[in-house]
Amino acid sequence: MTTTAEPTTEIGRARVRKEDQRLITGRSRYTDSITPSGTVHIAVVRSTIARATINSIDKSEAEKAPGVFGVYTAADLGAEEVGLPCAWPITPDQKAPQRPVLANGRVNFSGEGVAVVVARSAAAARDAVELVDVDYEPLDPVLDMEAAAQDGAELVHPDLGSNVSATWVFDSAAAGTGGDVSEAIKAAEADDDQIVVRRRFRQQRLIPAFMEPRSCVVDPTGEQLTIWAATQVPHILRTMTTVTLGVPESKLRVIAPDVGGGFGGKIGVLPEEMLCVLLAQKLGKPVKWTETRSECMLTAHHGRDQIQDLVMAVRKDGTITGFDVHLYADMGAYLGLVGPGVPILGAFMFNAIYKMPALRFTCSNVFTNKTLTDAYRGAGRPEATFAIERMMDEVAVELGRDPVELREQNWIKHDEFPYDTVVGLTYDTGNYEQATQRAMELFDYAGLRREQEERRRSGDPVQLGIGISTFTEMCGLAPSRVLGSLDYGAGGWEAANVRMLATGKVEVTTGASAHGQGHETAFSQIVADKLGVGFDDVEILHGDTQVAPKGLDTYGSRSLVVGGIAIVNAAEKVIEKAKKIAAHLLEASEDDIEFANGQFTVRGTDKGKAIQEIAFAAFMAHDYPEGMEPSLDSDAVFDPENFSFPHGTHLCAMEVDTDTGRVNLRRYVCVDDIGNVINPLIVEGQVHGGLAQGIAQALFEEANYDESGTLVNATFVDYTLPSAADLPSFTTETVSTPSTTNPLGVKGVGEAGTIASTPAIVNGVLDAVRHLGVTEIEMPTTSQRVWRALQVAKGHQAQQTPSDTHSPGAGLGSIDPNNPKGEVQ
Amino acid sequence: MTEVRVTVDGVNYADDVEPRMLLAQYLRETLGKTGTLIGCDTSNCGACTVSLNGQSVKSCSVLAVQADGAEVTTIEGLARDGTLHPVQEAFRECHGLQCGYCTPGMIMAAVDLLGDNPDPTEQEVREGIEGNLCRCTGYQNIVRAVQSAAKTMKPGAAQPTEQAAPVAGGGN
Amino acid sequence: MIPAKFDYVRPSSVEEAVSALQQAGEDAKILAGGQSLLPVLRLRMAAPSTVIDLGGIPELKRIGEDDQYVMVGAMATHHEVMRNDLIKQHVELISQATETVADPQVRHRGTLGGALAHADPAGDLGAAALALDAEFVILGSGGTRLVPAAEFFQDYFTTAIGEGEILTMIRFPKYTGWKTHYEKFNRVAQAWSMVAVAVALKVDGGSISEARIGLTNMGNVPIRATGVERALVGQAAGPDVAKAAAEHATEGTSAPSDADAAADYREHLAKVLTGRAVLAAAG
């Protein structure tokens, strides 16, 4: 059994994905494709009203319908006291309402479950839903988060006494990580050499809109209840099912089979999942739930939805002296699993790549009668990045500076790493100069500025704007102690197990559960390199608590930088064990054994054995060292010491048709520093997809409620996701300053594109029309909004400003003569 | 119940179905062809795209009874004799998929597009697949895959040397 | 989601279809291409007792011509209409508007007759049909009647097709050699028209001798921009003429307001797009 291993250099190779063969041939296994014999189906009766008390529920017609097993309310299931978990109490006094599995006497958002029908088929269940007659007493809905936060507002949950769930504050002065913001602003106001820039930005509500609707099957026919779920978090779902329903954790097996996207949208613990468990236990039959797309839009958690009030103090030479951030964050009607913490994840990113002496962050989480909000790709960090990157452009405009140059003045220089930021994080590595320089080259920044100037001069109906975002983010969630200090209800470690099989193949389990990220491929590359085995000899197993029993799942760009490192560490342990057996078999001292490319050799000799031979020897166990177990298999749990801080420079060219308001993304260039790259193909895919989602926030998507609290974008007709025809091809590159906080030197990439791109686009749109008097356009920057902003600007010009006013902006002008101090309220 | 006779991926079927049953449901629930997926209820997402008598359709917006007498090809029937269709191969080579949920529909739409226009420009590809939504890829590698497949499928083009592994389509 | 239960009839002739419709009563729905109807049924915004599928009547798919007209069977699909040479040659505006409808899959199933009978004000074919003075052949138990486009569209989702009647054919006068363009403005590629403008111009010796212009989504029904037409006749098509004529685009409209576009913005778009469409048509 001699193997001649070729030197493997899998890391860095653009491997096509292992996962794809079955997915491109239809040999997939998404949850809705799983139907054990005897499965019954549920459909949920949902409130059509945002806020109401329930007078009565008449189930009698539905119960008589053909194929119906039963119709149940929370009371019928004995579940009135059950509350879905919130794992992130951001303050000790956070107000948290019970989030019921089915409404108890009142509904708090349109779409909330009121009763559940169990029937022989999904169609029969759906038919019977229409026969359930719910008598509501409508109440005025609470819809405006800012108004809701004020004293005397109508209360979503009267028993809580306030719509403000919690107010969380970080103050660099109090934390000892920086100065006092109030002092900085006061000083700036009193100083002719400083300006104070105040802005309000709105982060509209978004819908994650993963392509696979959520689904769940619970099979009670074994000793363990088996739950298949379209979830990002099978391990968390298992623990939380225990916490929520009291089913012993050891009696639960959760499987996340193929999962069709998540983007944070599938990290919840769902009322419907808990209903399936309760009903499977009650009926002794497998129970299945698959939502319709409309249900998904209405009830799956939404993302973003913040009002950001920002005050920045800046010296006229461009140096930032303080940044004060106040947020309202709309929680919706209830608190999601990690919903309250989402804005807090952004708290540490408002300073971004810049040196700031003082920062204060205050966030009020507010209840409204809307669908709850929780993590959506980037979770808190896109909002923060938008705020700071938009602010940098605003400051550049106020000071008449080039926005790139102003950023460079304030950013951390490459020779200043590691750098302790104003919020107490330590950025390990980065090189903003390098990424920016490369991006500017690829983009032809100077050429596009010339074209912009030409279009302005000629009064071209299509104006050109250049958008910039030099972002960083903290990801790779996360050091457990840091999470503990933020009162997060779990750690941030990840687990792995590496097993050498008797025949030389390798099985690896990871607690990071994939739903499109390509774990099977990237992790195989890592293991192949570490163990010196073939890429195809490695099998990555995940997404089943019986197979990979320990894990904290996939979110926050953590799979590689936490889960991948756990795999590396487990592989190191395999090698250590194998070394002992190799030394024993080769009759050499362990100190003389060298390992490379899958071969254990005795230093200075040609004697050696392949790792597969050692694995077989361990399996046979006929001859192995005293005092050790005959096994190479190893576990590791990795708890990172720091976050990962990818960064990058994103540039876009936006064309605005001033006649119609239509915005066209003409060119997008980004250069991201994500440290070492395991698989450039996968990285490129993550960046592309991230960009599309961030761009969609800037240009296309918005979840709107009407005055009665009804979601008006409840289908894909109304929630305008971009298709291929709505996006261009992007120019993406990477540069690398390897992370020094993990052995692979890697940084997270999954959220980077989304975090970076939104402010770049909006900065670009504004840059195109700012000289026409437009100062702000809310997202999404639809043609109507752009046109309206232009109309307002024209009106303003007609009354107050001569049309040839020298306009500040984009470094091509100076300070607005109409507003010399540059202070904008 | 109404009888529907239909050929799906080369196999003849005759079933009594409720008239309201959608073709997508018939494929998934009656025939067990779960390779075809459903992503919305408004015919926007295109995940359920199949070929019906040689034309791409969204099988969630066709009743099973409307397919009576028709020939249907799903993603499961696209590979022939263990060889992937060039579009399937190109999706893999170009990393044209991530979570895979839009993929069956996207591939079926792309096959139809290339049947219609064997050498599409980037813009023609983008418009040709505008009836299919993807949330993972940003479409760039999908577009690249379709154009790459077009090259492979051109008459006289060399077949890819690294041939596909045997296909296990058709089962579930 | 699956539709509510219904009975299904698949007649094999138009006569059978009419008698099935009469038997089924007012609760019946005609299924043409189903690309709007099936989503509506799936969302359970409608629950007809009977669905009458016209897909089994070959004669409804025919496209033909005589000296004066191009005749298009109501069940001709968008795809067939787009690719049809007769239509391209004599009523190219219909080809152009059809190309902008939805996406390839939907165009494979959706039909000209179905789209027109559905009468969604944001639908693209009504404005073109109106501009071209299309005529609608409607069959009922009393026989066939011919309804001009100007009378066909009556309100939101409401046409001259009466109870128990079926739209069997649309016939278009021939506009051979006319210059045409359909200018569509929507939020994303998949979205319905926010506003769109259908333009057909007869240009003789450099000047416009006849103009036909229809507007999409500027009222409950497609609207004929007669003011623009009048302003164009006798003029040479150029930027200034187009722009001046387009100022009349909002005459007689009652633009809807929705989340995508308020009425004033639609009115503005109607003018801008009309100007562009005229120029594009004139080439």
Short mmCIF file of N, CA, C and O in Angstrom, two decimals, chain A residues 45 54-60 71-74 76 102-103 105 113-116 132-136:
data_model
loop_
_atom_site.label_atom_id
_atom_site.label_comp_id
_atom_site.label_asym_id
_atom_site.label_seq_id
_atom_site.Cartn_x
_atom_site.Cartn_y
_atom_site.Cartn_z
N VAL A 45 -52.96 29.68 9.13
CA VAL A 45 -53.94 30.76 8.97
C VAL A 45 -53.25 32.03 9.44
O VAL A 45 -52.78 32.09 10.58
N ILE A 54 -58.14 39.50 18.72
CA ILE A 54 -58.92 38.44 18.09
C ILE A 54 -60.16 38.19 18.95
O ILE A 54 -60.04 37.82 20.12
N ASN A 55 -61.32 38.43 18.36
CA ASN A 55 -62.56 38.18 19.11
C ASN A 55 -62.86 36.69 19.15
O ASN A 55 -63.23 36.14 20.18
N SER A 56 -62.73 36.06 17.99
CA SER A 56 -63.06 34.63 17.95
C SER A 56 -62.43 33.98 16.73
O SER A 56 -62.10 34.66 15.75
N ILE A 57 -62.26 32.69 16.82
CA ILE A 57 -61.76 31.91 15.69
C ILE A 57 -62.73 30.75 15.48
O ILE A 57 -62.91 29.92 16.38
N ASP A 58 -63.37 30.73 14.32
CA ASP A 58 -64.33 29.65 14.03
C ASP A 58 -63.64 28.64 13.10
O ASP A 58 -63.40 28.92 11.93
N LYS A 59 -63.37 27.47 13.66
CA LYS A 59 -62.64 26.44 12.91
C LYS A 59 -63.57 25.39 12.32
O LYS A 59 -63.10 24.47 11.64
N SER A 60 -64.87 25.50 12.63
CA SER A 60 -65.75 24.35 12.40
C SER A 60 -65.82 23.92 10.94
O SER A 60 -65.76 22.73 10.64
N VAL A 71 -57.53 21.38 13.14
CA VAL A 71 -57.21 22.81 13.07
C VAL A 71 -56.90 23.23 14.50
O VAL A 71 -57.69 22.96 15.41
N TYR A 72 -55.78 23.87 14.70
CA TYR A 72 -55.34 24.13 16.06
C TYR A 72 -54.94 25.59 16.27
O TYR A 72 -54.31 26.21 15.41
N THR A 73 -55.31 26.09 17.42
CA THR A 73 -54.78 27.38 17.88
C THR A 73 -53.68 27.08 18.89
O THR A 73 -53.45 25.92 19.27
N ALA A 74 -53.03 28.13 19.37
CA ALA A 74 -52.00 27.93 20.39
C ALA A 74 -52.60 27.22 21.60
O ALA A 74 -51.99 26.31 22.18
N ASP A 76 -55.14 25.20 21.69
CA ASP A 76 -55.41 23.79 21.38
C ASP A 76 -54.15 22.94 21.51
O ASP A 76 -54.22 21.74 21.78
N LEU A 102 -48.24 30.83 17.79
CA LEU A 102 -49.46 31.30 17.14
C LEU A 102 -50.02 32.39 18.04
O LEU A 102 -49.87 32.33 19.26
N ALA A 103 -50.67 33.36 17.43
CA ALA A 103 -51.12 34.52 18.18
C ALA A 103 -51.98 34.12 19.39
O ALA A 103 -52.82 33.23 19.30
N GLY A 105 -54.60 35.76 21.27
CA GLY A 105 -55.59 36.81 21.53
C GLY A 105 -55.36 38.11 20.79
O GLY A 105 -56.27 38.92 20.69
N GLY A 113 -49.14 34.21 12.39
CA GLY A 113 -49.95 33.00 12.43
C GLY A 113 -51.01 33.07 13.52
O GLY A 113 -50.74 33.54 14.63
N VAL A 114 -52.19 32.60 13.19
CA VAL A 114 -53.31 32.63 14.13
C VAL A 114 -53.74 31.20 14.48
O VAL A 114 -54.10 30.91 15.61
N ALA A 115 -53.73 30.34 13.48
CA ALA A 115 -54.10 28.94 13.69
C ALA A 115 -53.38 28.11 12.63
O ALA A 115 -52.81 28.66 11.68
N VAL A 116 -53.38 26.80 12.85
CA VAL A 116 -52.69 25.95 11.88
C VAL A 116 -53.61 24.80 11.49
O VAL A 116 -54.32 24.24 12.33
N VAL A 132 -61.32 28.89 7.69
CA VAL A 132 -61.21 29.33 9.09
C VAL A 132 -61.61 30.80 9.16
O VAL A 132 -61.10 31.63 8.41
N ASP A 133 -62.56 31.07 10.03
CA ASP A 133 -63.12 32.42 10.11
C ASP A 133 -62.61 33.09 11.38
O ASP A 133 -62.95 32.67 12.49
N VAL A 134 -61.76 34.08 11.20
CA VAL A 134 -61.21 34.79 12.36
C VAL A 134 -61.87 36.16 12.43
O VAL A 134 -61.91 36.90 11.44
N ASP A 135 -62.41 36.47 13.61
CA ASP A 135 -63.05 37.78 13.81
C ASP A 135 -62.06 38.69 14.54
O ASP A 135 -61.70 38.44 15.69
N TYR A 136 -61.61 39.71 13.83
CA TYR A 136 -60.61 40.63 14.40
C TYR A 136 -61.26 41.93 14.84
O TYR A 136 -62.22 42.40 14.23
#
